[in-house]
Short mmCIF file of C-alpha atoms in Angstrom, two decimals:
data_model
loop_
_atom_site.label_atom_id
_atom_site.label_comp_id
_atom_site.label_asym_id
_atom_site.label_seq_id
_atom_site.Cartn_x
_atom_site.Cartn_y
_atom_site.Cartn_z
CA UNK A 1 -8.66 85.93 -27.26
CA UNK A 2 -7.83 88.27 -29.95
CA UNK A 3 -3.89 88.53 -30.99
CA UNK A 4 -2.77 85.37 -29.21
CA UNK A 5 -1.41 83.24 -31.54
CA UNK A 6 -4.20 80.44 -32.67
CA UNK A 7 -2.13 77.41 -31.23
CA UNK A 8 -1.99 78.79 -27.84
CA UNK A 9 -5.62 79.64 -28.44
CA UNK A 10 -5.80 75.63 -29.35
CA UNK A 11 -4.12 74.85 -26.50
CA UNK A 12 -5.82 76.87 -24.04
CA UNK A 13 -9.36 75.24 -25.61
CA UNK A 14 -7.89 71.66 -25.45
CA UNK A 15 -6.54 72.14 -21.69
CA UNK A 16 -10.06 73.61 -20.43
CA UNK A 17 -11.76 70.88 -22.59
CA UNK A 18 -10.09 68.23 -21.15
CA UNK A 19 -11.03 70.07 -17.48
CA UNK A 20 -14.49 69.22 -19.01
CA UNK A 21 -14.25 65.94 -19.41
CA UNK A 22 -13.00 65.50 -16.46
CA UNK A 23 -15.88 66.86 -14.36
CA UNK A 24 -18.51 65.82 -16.38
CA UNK A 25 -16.86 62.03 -16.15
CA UNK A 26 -17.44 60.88 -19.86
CA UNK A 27 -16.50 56.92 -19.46
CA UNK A 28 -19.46 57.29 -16.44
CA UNK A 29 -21.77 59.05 -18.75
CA UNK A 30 -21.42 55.90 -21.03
CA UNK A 31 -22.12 53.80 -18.77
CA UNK A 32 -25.20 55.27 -17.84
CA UNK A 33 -26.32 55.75 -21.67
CA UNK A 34 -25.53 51.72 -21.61
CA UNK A 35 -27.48 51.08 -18.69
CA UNK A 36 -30.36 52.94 -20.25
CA UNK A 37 -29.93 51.86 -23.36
CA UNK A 38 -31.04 48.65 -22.16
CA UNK A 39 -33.87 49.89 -19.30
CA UNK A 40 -35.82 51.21 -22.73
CA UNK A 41 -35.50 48.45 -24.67
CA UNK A 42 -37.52 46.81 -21.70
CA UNK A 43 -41.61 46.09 -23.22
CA UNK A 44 -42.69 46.12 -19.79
CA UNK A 45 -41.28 49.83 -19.26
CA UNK A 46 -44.07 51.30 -20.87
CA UNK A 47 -46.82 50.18 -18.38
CA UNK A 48 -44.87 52.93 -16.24
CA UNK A 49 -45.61 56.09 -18.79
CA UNK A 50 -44.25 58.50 -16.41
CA UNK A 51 -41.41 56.19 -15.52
CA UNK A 52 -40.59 55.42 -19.29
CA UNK A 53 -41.14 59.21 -20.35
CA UNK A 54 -38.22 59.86 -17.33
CA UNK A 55 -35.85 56.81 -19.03
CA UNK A 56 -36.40 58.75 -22.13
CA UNK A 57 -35.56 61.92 -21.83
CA UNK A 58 -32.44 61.36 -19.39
CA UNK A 59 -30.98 59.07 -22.09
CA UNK A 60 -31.65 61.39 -24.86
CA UNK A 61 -29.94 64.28 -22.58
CA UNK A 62 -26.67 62.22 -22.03
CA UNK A 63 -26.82 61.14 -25.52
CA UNK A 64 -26.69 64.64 -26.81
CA UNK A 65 -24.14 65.71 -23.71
CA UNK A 66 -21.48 63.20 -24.88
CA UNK A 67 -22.28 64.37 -28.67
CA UNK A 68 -21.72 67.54 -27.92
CA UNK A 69 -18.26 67.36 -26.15
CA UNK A 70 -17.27 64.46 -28.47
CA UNK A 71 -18.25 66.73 -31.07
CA UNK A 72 -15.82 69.71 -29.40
CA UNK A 73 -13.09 67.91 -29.49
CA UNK A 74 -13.41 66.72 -33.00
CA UNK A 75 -13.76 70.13 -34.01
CA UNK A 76 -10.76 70.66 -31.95
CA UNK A 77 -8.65 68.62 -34.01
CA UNK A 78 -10.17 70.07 -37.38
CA UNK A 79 -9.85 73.28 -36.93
CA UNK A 80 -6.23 72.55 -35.98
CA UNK A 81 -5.28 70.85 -39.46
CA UNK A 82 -7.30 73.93 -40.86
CA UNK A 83 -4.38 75.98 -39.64
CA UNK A 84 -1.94 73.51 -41.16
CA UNK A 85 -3.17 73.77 -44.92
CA UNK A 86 -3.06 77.29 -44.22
CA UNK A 87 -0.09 77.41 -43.32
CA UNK A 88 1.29 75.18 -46.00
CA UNK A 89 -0.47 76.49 -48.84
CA UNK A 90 -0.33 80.20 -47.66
CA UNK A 91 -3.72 80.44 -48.43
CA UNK A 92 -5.33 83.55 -46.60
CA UNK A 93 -9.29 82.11 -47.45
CA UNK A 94 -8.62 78.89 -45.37
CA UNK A 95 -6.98 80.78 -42.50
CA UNK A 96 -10.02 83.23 -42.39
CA UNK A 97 -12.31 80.34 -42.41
CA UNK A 98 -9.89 78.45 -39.61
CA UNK A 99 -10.29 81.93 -37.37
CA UNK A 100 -13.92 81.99 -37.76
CA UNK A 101 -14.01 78.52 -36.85
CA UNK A 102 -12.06 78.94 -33.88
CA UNK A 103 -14.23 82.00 -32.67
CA UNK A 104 -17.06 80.00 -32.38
CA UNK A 105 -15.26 77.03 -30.41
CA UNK A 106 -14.14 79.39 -28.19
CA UNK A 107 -17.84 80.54 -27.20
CA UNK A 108 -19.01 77.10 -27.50
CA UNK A 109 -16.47 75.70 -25.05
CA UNK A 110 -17.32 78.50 -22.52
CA UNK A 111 -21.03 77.58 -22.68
CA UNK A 112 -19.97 73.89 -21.83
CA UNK A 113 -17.77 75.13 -19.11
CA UNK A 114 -20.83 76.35 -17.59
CA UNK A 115 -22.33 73.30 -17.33
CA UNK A 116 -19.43 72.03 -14.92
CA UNK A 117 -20.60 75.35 -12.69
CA UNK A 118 -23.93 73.14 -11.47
CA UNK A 119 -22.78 71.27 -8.68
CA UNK A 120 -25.56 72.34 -6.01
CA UNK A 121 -27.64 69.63 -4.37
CA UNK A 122 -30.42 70.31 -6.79
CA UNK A 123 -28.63 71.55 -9.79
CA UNK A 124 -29.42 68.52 -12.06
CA UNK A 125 -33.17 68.19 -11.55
CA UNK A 126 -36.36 69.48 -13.52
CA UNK A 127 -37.71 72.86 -12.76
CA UNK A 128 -40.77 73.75 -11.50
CA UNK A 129 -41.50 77.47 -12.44
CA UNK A 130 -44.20 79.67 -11.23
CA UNK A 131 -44.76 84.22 -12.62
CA UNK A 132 -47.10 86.24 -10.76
CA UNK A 133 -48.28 89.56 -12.06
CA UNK A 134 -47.02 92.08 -9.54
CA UNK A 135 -47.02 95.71 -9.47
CA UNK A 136 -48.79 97.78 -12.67
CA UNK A 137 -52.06 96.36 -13.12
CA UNK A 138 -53.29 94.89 -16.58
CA UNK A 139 -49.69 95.91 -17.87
CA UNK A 140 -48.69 93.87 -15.15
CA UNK A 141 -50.67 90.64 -16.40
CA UNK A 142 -49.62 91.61 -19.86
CA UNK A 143 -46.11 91.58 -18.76
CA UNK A 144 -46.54 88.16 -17.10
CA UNK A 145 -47.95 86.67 -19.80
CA UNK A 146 -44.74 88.09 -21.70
CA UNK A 147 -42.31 86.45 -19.32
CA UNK A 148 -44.32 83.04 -19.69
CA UNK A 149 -43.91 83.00 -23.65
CA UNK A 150 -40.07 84.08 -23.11
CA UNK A 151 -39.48 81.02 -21.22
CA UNK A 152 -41.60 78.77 -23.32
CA UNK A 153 -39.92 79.97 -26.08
CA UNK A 154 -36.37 79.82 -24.32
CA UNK A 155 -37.34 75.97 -23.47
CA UNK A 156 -38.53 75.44 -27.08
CA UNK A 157 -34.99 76.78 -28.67
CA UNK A 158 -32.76 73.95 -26.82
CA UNK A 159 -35.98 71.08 -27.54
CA UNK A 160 -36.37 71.24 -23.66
CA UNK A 161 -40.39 69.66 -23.15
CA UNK A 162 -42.26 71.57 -21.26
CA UNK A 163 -45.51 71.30 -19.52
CA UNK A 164 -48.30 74.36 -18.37
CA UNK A 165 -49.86 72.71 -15.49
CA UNK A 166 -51.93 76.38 -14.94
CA UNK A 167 -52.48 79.41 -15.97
CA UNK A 168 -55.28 81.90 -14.25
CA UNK A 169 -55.88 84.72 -16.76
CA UNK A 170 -56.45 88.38 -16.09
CA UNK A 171 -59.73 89.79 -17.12
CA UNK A 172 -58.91 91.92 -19.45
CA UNK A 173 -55.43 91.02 -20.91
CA UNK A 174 -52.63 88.76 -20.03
CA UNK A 175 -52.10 86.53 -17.12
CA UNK A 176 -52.09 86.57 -12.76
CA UNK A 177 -50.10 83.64 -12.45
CA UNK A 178 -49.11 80.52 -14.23
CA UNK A 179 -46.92 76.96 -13.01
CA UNK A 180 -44.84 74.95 -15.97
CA UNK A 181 -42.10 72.86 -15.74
CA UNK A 182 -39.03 72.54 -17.76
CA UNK A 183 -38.31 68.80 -18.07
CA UNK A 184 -34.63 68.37 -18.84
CA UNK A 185 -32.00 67.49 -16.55
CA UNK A 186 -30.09 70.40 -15.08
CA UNK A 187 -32.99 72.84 -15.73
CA UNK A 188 -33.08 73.70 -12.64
CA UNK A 189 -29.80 74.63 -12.11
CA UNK A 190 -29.61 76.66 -15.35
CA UNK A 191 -33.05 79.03 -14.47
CA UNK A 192 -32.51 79.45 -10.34
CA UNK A 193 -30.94 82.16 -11.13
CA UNK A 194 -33.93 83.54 -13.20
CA UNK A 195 -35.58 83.68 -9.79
CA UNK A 196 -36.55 87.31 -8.58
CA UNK A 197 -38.44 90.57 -9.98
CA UNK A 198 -38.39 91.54 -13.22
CA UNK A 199 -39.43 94.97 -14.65
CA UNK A 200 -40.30 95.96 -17.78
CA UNK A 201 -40.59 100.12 -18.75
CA UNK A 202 -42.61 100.93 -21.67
CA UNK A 203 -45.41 102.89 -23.32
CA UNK A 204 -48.45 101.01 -22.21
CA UNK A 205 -50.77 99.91 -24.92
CA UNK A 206 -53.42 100.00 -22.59
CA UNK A 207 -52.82 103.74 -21.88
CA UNK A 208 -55.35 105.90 -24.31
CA UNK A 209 -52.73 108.85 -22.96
CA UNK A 210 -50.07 107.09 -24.34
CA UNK A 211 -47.72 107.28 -21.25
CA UNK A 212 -45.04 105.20 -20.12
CA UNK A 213 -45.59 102.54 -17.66
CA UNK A 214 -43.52 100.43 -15.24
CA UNK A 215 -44.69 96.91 -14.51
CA UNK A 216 -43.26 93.93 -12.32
CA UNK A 217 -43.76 90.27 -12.24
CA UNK A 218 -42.47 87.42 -10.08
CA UNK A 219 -40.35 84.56 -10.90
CA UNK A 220 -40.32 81.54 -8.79
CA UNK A 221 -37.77 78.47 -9.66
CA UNK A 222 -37.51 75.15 -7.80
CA UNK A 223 -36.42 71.72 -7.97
CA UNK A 224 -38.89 69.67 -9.37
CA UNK A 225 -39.35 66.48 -6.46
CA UNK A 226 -38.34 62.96 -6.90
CA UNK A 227 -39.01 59.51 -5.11
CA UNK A 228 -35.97 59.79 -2.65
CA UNK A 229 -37.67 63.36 -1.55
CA UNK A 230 -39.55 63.57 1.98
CA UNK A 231 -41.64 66.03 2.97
CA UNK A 232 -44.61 65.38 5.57
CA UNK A 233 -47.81 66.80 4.63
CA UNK A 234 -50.76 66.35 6.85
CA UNK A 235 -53.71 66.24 5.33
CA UNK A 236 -55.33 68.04 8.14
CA UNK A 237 -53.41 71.52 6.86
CA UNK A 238 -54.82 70.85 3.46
CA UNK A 239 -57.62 73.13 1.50
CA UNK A 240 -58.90 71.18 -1.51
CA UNK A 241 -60.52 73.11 -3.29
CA UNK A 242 -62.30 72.40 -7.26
CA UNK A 243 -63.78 74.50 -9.85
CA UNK A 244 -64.11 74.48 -13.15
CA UNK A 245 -61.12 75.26 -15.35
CA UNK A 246 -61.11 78.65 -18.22
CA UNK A 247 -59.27 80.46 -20.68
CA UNK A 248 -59.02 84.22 -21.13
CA UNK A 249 -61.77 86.00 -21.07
CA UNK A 250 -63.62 83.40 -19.31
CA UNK A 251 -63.86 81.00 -21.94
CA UNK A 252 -64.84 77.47 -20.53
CA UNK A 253 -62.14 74.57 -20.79
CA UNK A 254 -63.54 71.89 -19.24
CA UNK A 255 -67.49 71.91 -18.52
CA UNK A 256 -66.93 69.55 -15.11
CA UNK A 257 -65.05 71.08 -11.86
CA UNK A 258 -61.80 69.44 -13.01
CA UNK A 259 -59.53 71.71 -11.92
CA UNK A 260 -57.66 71.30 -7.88
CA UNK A 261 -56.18 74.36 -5.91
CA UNK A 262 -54.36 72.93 -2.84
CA UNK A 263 -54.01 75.66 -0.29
CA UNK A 264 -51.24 74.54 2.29
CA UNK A 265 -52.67 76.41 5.96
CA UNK A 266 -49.37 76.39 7.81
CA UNK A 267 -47.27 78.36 4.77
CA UNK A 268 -50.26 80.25 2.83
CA UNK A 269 -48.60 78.32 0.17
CA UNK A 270 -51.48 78.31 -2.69
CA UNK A 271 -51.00 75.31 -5.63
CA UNK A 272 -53.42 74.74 -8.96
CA UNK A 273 -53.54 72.51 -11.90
CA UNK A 274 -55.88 72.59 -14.52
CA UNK A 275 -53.97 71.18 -17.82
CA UNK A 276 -55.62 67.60 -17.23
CA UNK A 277 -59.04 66.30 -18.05
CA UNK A 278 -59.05 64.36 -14.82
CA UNK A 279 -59.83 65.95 -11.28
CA UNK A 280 -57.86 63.32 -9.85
CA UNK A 281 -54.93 63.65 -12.38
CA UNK A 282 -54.79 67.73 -11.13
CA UNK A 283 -54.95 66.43 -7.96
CA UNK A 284 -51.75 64.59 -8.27
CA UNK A 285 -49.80 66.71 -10.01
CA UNK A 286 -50.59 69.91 -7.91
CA UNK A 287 -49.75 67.60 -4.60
CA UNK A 288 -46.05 67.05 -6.84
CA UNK A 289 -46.20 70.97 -6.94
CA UNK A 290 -46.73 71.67 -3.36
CA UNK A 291 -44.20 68.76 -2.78
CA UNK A 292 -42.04 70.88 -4.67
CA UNK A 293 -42.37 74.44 -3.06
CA UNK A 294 -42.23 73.16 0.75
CA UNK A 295 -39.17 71.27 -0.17
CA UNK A 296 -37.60 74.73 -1.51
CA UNK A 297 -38.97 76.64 1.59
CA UNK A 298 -37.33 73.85 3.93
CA UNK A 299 -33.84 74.33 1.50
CA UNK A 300 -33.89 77.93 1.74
CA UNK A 301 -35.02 77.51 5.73
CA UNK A 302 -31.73 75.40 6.23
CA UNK A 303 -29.40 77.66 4.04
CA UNK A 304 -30.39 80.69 6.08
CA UNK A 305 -29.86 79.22 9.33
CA UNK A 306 -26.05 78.44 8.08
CA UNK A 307 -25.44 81.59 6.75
CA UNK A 308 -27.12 83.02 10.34
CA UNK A 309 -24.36 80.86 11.92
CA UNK A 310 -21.56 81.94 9.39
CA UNK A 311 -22.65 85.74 9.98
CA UNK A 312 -23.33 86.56 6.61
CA UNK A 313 -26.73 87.96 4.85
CA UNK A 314 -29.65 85.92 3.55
CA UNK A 315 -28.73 83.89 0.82
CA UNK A 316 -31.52 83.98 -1.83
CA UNK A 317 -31.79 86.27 -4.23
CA UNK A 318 -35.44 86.83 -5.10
CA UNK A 319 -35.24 90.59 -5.73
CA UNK A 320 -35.45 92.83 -7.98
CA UNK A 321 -33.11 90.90 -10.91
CA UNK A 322 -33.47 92.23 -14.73
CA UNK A 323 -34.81 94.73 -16.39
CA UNK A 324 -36.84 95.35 -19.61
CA UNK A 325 -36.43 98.80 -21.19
CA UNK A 326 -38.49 99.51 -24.04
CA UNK A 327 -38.80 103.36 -23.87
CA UNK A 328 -37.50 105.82 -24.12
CA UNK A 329 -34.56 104.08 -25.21
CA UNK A 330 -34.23 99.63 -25.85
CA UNK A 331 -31.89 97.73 -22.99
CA UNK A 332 -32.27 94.69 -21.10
CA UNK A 333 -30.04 95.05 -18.40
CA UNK A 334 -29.40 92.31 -15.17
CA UNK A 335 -28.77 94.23 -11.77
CA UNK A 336 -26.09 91.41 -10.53
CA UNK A 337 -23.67 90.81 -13.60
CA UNK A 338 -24.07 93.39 -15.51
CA UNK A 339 -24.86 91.78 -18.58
CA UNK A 340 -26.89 94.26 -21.02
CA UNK A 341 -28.77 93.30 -24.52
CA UNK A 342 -29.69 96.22 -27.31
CA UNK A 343 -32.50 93.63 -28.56
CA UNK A 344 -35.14 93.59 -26.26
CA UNK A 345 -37.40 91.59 -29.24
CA UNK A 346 -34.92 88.56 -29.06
CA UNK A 347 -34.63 88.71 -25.55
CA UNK A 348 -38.38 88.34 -25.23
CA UNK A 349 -38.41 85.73 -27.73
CA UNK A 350 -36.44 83.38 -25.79
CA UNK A 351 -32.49 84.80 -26.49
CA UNK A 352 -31.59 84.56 -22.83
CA UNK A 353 -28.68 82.14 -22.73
CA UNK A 354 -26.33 85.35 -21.88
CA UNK A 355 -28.11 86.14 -19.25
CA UNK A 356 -28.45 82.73 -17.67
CA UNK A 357 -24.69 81.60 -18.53
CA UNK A 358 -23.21 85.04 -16.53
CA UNK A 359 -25.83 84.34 -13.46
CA UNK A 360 -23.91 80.82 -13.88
CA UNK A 361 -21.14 82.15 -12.29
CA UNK A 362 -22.19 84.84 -10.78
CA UNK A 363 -23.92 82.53 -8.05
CA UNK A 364 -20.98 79.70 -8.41
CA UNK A 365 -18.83 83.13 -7.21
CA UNK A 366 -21.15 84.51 -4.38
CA UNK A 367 -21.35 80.38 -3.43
CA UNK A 368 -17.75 80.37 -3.11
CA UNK A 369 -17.44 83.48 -1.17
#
């Protein structure tokens, strides 16, 4: 927005602002902060933790959603009177400080405009999200075990709980596979996206020869199930399985078979918890897991089929997505948008919310196509 004049750049904010409001429905929003407002002040919610936990953190979420566009406009106005005193004072510090200040509303609004790009069926539930080592061996399982902390870390940055329900280590460094959720609203529809292959290029530390290596791991994003969900499971197609739950390197967790892996015959679809003490606990929660993948394979199943009918290509996009250059030169770089990142060390660390924001669109575009 550089050399437009700062109250058309005002403007501009304030019109796509208000577009904001619009969408997200504010006077709604308090109502439902009202609402459950009063469902937590309830004693008896408690007996419910999981129930109570859910109250929780959707009224903390709207909470901080109406903050933060209440908060927008506010600045809005501020930064507007900024200009003012500038302007009546001719004072060149306070105009620096009102540009600066109008820089960052700019990017801030865009971020929030993203948030009106999750409209899909989905878009405002949980996520369930599942890496697999791939390709490469131990760098492989080391590269997995990367992608996990990225995400974790990612989650961690925005105060987004999260929750390991597994994690089956490699034997001699990092991880084959591991299931977490993210449990804020709209998480899944700001990491489906993230679904696909990524790569990562680099000198392998477990190369005595020093050479480079390339490595791949799988990302796996769904919708995290709720109450109004239906999906028919027979028991008959189940495998329940229990062993005893580890760490790396073999280290013993629990010392009772605790741990459940749910094997669903029809769909080879494999499920495992381990994170709770209880076998029946892991039982539970990997049933919510397998609840939650055959729901996604039934989506996916049903959004083929139209695009089949329309005449157009499959519509998921778990392939190759991102990758991870650290030699011989440092780029992240996503295949679809086109987005690139000279810090591969804050990328890793969680610094993704470029990434995610331009897949954002880039689906809402290929959606709309």
């Amino acid at each position: 927005m550089a050399g437009i004049d700062p109250v058309d750049q005002l403007k501009e904010l304030g019109t796509t602002l208000s577009g904001i409001e619009q969408v997200l429905d504010l006077d709604g929003m308090r109502r439902d902060i009202a609402a459950l407002r009063e469902e937590s002040a309830d004693p008896d919610l408690w007996s419910d933790q999981e129930r109570a936990q859910s109250v929780t953190r959707r009224l903390s979420y709207l909470e901080a959603e109406l903050g933060r566009v209440e908060g927008l406009r506010q600045r809005l106005a501020d930064v507007a009177t900024l200009y003012e005193m500038a302007e009546e004072m001719d004072d060149a510090d306070t105009r620096t400080e009102a540009d600066d200040e109008l820089g960052t509303l700019h990017k801030a609004v865009q971020q929030l405009e993203v948030r009106t790009l999750m409209s899909g069926e989905y878009d405002a539930r949980e996520a369930l999200v599942t890496i697999n080592a791939q390709a490469g061996g131990v760098d492989a399982a080391d590269w997995a075990e990367q992608l996990q902390r990225m995400y974790l870390r990612w989650a961690e940055r925005h105060g987004y709980p999260t929750e390991v329900y597994e994690t089956s280590y490699a034997e001699e460094a990092g991880i084959k596979s591991t299931t977490f959720t993210v449990k804020a609203p709209y998480a899944y529809g700001t990491l489906r996206g993230e679904h696909g292959t990524h790569r990562l290029v680099r000198i392998s530390p477990f190369d005595n020869q020093g050479r480079r290596q390339t490595s791949f791991a799988g990302l796996d994003v769904v919708p995290v199930v709720e109450q109004s969900d239906h999906v028919d499971i027979d028991d008959s197609e189940l495998r329940i399985d229990v062993y005893r739950s580890s760490g790396p390197g073999g280290q013993g967790v629990n010392t009772t078979d605790s741990a459940v892996r749910i094997t669903h015959i029809p769909s080879g679809i494999v499920v495992s918890c381990q994170n709770e003490r209880s076998q029946l606990q892991n039982k539970a929660t990997a049933m919510n897991v397998l609840q939650a993948k055959l729901l996604e394979r039934k989506r996916q199943e049903e959004a083929d089929k139209m695009s089949a009918l329309r005449g157009e290509g499959t519509s998921s996009w778990g392939t190759q997505i991102r990758n991870y250059v650290l030699h011989p030169y440092q780029i992240v770089k996503d295949l679809r948008t086109g987005v690139e990142a000279g810090n591969p060390s804050g990328v890793l660390d969680g610094d993704i919310d470029e990434f995610i924001e331009a897949e954002i669109r880039w689906m809402r575009q290929q959606e709309a196509s």
